[in-house]
Every structure is written in structure tokens, then in C-alpha cells.
C-alpha positions as semicolon CSV with decimal commas, in nm:
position;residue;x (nm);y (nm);z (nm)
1;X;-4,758;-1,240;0,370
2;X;-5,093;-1,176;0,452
3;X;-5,392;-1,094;0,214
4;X;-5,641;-0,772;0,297
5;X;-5,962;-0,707;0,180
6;X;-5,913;-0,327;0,222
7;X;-5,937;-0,132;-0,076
8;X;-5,663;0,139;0,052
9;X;-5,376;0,117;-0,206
10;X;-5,055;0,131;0,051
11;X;-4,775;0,317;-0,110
12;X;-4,441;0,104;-0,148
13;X;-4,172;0,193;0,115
14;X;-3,892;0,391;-0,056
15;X;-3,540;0,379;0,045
16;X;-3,270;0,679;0,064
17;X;-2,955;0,569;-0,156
18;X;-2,610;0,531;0,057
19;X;-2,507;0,836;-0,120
20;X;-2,789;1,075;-0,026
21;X;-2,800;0,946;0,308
22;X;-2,449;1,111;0,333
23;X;-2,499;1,393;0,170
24;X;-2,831;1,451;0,429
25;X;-2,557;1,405;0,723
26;X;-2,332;1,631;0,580
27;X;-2,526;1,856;0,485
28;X;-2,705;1,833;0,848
29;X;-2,393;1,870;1,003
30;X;-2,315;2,179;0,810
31;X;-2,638;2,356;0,888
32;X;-2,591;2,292;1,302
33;X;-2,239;2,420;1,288
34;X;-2,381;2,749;1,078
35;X;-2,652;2,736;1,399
36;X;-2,375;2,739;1,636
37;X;-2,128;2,980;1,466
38;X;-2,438;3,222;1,450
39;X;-2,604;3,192;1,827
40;X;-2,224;3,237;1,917
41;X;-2,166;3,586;1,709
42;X;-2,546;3,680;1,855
43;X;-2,401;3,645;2,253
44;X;-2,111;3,794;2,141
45;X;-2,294;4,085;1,973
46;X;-2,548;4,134;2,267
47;X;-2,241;4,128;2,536
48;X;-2,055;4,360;2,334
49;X;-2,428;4,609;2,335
50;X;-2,461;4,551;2,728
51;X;-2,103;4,581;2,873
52;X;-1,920;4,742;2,562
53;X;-1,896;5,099;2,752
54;X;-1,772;4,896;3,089
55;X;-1,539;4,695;2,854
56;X;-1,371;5,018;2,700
57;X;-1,320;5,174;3,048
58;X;-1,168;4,865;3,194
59;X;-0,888;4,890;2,958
């Protein structure tokens, strides 16, 4: 290891435990999915606003 004559104080590296790290995936996970499930409803919503009147004659 090398010696410095800077006087910056370099913070020491901190590491996520195993644990966290998998509740941060999870949790990631979840929150795309929610992303997804909404953009999905939001199409769904705007096609039923556009074409809902075409929709209803059609059947």
C-alpha cells in the first residue's frame, strides 16, 4: 500500500450486507413489475378513451 501526502481524509468503502442486497433486488423487482402493471392499465385506459365508442358498436 502506498503512502500520500494529501491531506484529503478518504472515506472507508462500505459494503451492502447479503441480506440487504436481496431485499434491494426484491424490492427492485417489485417496483418494475408495479411500472409495468401501471403503463399497461394506462394503454389500456387510453385505447378504451380513443376506440371505446367503435368498440361498443362492433359488438
Amino acid at each position: 500500500m502506498a503512502t500520500t501526502t494529501s491531506s484529503v481524509r478518504i472515506a472507508r468503502h462500505r459494503e451492502l450486507s447479503p441480506v440487504a442486497a436481496a431485499l434491494l433486488t426484491i424490492g427492485g423487482n417489485i417496483l418494475v413489475l408495479a411500472i409495468a402493471g401501471f403503463a399497461v392499465a394506462g394503454v389500456g385506459l387510453a385505447a378504451v378513451a380513443v376506440f371505446g365508442a367503435q368498440l361498443l358498436g362492433s359488438l
